[in-house]
CSV table of C-alpha atoms in Angstrom, one decimal:
chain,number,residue,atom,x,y,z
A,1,UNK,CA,-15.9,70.5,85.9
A,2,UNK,CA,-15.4,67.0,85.0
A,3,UNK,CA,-14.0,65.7,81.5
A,4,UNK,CA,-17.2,63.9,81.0
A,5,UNK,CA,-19.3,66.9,81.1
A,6,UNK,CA,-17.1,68.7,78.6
A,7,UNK,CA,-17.4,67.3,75.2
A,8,UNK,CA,-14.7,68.8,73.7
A,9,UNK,CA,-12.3,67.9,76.7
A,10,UNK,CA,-13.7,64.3,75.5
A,11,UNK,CA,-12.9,64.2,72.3
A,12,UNK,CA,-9.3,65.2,73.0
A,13,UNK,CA,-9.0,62.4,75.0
A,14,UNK,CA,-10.6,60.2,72.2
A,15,UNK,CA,-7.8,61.8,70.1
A,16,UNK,CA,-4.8,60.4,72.9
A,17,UNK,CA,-6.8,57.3,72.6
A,18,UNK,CA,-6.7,56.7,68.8
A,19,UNK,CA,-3.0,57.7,69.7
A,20,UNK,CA,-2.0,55.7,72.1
A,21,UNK,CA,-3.9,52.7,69.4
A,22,UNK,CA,-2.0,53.9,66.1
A,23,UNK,CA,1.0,54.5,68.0
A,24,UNK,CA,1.6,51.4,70.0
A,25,UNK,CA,0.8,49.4,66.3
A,26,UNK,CA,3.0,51.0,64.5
A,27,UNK,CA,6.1,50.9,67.5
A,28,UNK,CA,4.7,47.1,68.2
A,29,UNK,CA,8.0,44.4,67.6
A,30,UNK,CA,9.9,47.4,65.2
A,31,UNK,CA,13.0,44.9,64.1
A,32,UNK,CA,15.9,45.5,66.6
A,33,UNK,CA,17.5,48.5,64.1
A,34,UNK,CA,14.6,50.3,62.9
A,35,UNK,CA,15.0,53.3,65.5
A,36,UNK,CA,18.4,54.1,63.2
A,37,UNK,CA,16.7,53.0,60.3
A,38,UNK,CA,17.3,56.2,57.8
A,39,UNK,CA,15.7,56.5,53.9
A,40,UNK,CA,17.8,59.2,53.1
A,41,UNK,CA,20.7,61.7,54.3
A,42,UNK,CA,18.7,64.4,55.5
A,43,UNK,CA,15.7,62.5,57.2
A,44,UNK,CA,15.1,61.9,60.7
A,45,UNK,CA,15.4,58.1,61.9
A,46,UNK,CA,12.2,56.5,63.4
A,47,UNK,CA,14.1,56.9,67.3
A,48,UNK,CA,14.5,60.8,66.8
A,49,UNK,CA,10.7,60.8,65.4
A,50,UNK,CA,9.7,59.2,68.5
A,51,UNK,CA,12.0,60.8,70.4
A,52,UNK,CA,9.9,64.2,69.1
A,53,UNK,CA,6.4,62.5,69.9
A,54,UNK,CA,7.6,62.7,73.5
A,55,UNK,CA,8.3,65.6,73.3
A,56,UNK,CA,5.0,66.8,71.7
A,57,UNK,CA,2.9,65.1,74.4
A,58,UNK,CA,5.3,67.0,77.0
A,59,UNK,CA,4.5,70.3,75.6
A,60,UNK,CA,0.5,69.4,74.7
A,61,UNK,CA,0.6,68.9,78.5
A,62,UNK,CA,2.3,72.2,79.5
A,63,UNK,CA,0.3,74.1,77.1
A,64,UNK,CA,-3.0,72.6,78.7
A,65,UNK,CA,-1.7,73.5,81.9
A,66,UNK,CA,-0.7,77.1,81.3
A,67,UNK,CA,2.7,76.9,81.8
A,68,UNK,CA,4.2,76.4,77.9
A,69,UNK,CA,7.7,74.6,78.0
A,70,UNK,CA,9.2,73.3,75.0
A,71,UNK,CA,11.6,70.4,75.6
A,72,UNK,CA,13.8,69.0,73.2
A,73,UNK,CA,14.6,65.6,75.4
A,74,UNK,CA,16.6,63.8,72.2
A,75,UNK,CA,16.7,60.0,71.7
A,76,UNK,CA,17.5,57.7,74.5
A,77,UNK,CA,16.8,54.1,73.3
A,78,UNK,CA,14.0,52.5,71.6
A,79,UNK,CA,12.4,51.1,74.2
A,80,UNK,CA,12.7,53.7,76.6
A,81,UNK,CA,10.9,56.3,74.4
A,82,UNK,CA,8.0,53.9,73.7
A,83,UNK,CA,7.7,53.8,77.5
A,84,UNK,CA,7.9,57.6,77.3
A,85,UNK,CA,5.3,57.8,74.6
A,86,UNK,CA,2.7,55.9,76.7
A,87,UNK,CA,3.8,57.9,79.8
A,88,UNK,CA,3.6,61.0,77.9
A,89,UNK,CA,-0.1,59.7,77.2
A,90,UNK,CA,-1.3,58.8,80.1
A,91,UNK,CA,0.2,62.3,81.8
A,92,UNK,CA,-2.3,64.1,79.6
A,93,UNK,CA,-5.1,61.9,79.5
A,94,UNK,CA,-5.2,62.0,83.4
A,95,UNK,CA,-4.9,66.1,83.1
A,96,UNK,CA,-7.9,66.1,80.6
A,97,UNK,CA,-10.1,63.8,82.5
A,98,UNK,CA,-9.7,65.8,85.9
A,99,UNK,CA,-11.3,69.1,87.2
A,100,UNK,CA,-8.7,70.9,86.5
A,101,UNK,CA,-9.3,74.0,84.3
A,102,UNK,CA,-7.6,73.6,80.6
A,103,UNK,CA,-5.7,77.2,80.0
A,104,UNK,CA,-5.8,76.6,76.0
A,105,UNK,CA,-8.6,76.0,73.4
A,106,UNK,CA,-9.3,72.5,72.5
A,107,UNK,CA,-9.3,73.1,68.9
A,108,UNK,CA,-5.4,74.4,69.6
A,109,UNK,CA,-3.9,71.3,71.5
A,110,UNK,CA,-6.0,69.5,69.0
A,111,UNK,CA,-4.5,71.2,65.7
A,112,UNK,CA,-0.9,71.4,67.8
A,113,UNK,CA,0.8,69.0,69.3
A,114,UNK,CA,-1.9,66.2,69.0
A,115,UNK,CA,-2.6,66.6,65.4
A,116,UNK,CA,1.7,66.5,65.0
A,117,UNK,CA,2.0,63.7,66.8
A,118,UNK,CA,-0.4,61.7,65.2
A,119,UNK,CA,1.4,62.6,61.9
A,120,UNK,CA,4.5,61.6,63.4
A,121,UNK,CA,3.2,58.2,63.9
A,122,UNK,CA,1.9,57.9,60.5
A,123,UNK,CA,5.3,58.4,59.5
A,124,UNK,CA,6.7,55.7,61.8
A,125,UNK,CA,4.7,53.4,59.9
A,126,UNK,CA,5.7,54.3,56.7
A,127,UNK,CA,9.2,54.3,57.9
A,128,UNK,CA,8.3,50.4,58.9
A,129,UNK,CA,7.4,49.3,55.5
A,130,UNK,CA,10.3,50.9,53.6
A,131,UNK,CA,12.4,49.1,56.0
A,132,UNK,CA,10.6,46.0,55.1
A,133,UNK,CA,9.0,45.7,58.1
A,134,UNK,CA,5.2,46.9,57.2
A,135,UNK,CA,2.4,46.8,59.5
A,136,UNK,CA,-0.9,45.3,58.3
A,137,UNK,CA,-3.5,47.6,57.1
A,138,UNK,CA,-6.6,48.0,59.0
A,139,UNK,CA,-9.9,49.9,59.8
A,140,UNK,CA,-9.8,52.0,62.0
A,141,UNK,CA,-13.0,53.3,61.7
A,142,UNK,CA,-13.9,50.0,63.1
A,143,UNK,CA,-11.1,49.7,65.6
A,144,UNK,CA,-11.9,49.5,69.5
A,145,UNK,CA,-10.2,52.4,70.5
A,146,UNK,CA,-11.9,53.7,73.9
A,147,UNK,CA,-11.5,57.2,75.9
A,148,UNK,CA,-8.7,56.7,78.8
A,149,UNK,CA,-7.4,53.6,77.0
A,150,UNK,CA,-3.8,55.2,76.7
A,151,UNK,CA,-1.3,52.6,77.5
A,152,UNK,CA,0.4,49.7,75.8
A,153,UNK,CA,-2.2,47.5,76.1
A,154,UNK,CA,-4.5,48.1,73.1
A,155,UNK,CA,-7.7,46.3,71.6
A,156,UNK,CA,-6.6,43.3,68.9
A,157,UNK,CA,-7.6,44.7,65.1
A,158,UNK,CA,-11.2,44.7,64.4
A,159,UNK,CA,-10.7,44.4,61.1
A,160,UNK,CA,-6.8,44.5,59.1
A,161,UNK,CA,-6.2,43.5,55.2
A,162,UNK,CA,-2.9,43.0,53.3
């Protein structure tokens, strides 16, 4: 069966898509120290939450596959775990868009590991503005954020405020 033909096989890959959007915003020209960037003692620095996005995407994969593997990978640089991120995406996007069979419920990998990882993000872009490097609000209801879309290369703001 193809992903097209599967709505809910769609809409998780609409999910990776408003991922891949939210995620490559708020990781977009971070200032050269944010990945250590920390509020307080106990928190996690924006690298390690990164770091754990990849890893989150690694297991949403194996989980979809039917072979569960948690992976704690830890942080390499900055730049290397954005590329990871992306890669991460696109490794499950191309899964969910094939025939082959997914060996979990949607609504799991949705309330899981994509559902985490987009709360991850959101917390990468607070992390941004109390480091004084804020991202620019915007709609995304009205952002151009497209199924299979996954990669760094994401749709200018429809629509961002102050």
């Amino acid at each position: 069966m193809r992903s097209d033909s599967d709505p809910k096989r769609e809409l998780l890959r609409h999910a990776l898509a408003t991922l891949a959007y939210r995620g490559g915003k708020a990781m977009h020209n971070a200032p050269a120290n944010f990945a250590d960037y920390r509020c307080s003692e106990t928190s996690r620095t924006p690298g390690q939450i990164l770091a754990h996005i990849g890893d989150l995407l690694d297991w949403g994969l194996s989980i979809a596959r039917g072979k569960q593997t948690w992976r704690d990978s830890g942080v390499q640089n900055w730049n290397q775990d954005v590329e990871r991120f992306f890669s991460g995406l696109k490794a499950f996007d191309d899964f969910l868009a094939s025939d082959h069979p997914l060996d979990a419920a949607p609504e799991k990998l949705l309330q899981g590991p994509i559902a985490d990882a987009l709360t991850h993000v959101g917390q990468i872009a607070m992390l941004r503005r109390m480091a004084g490097a804020p991202l620019k609000g915007e709609s995304y209801f009205a952002a151009e954020i497209i199924v299979g879309r996954v990669g760094r290369e994401q749709a200018v703001a429809m629509k961002e405020f102050d």
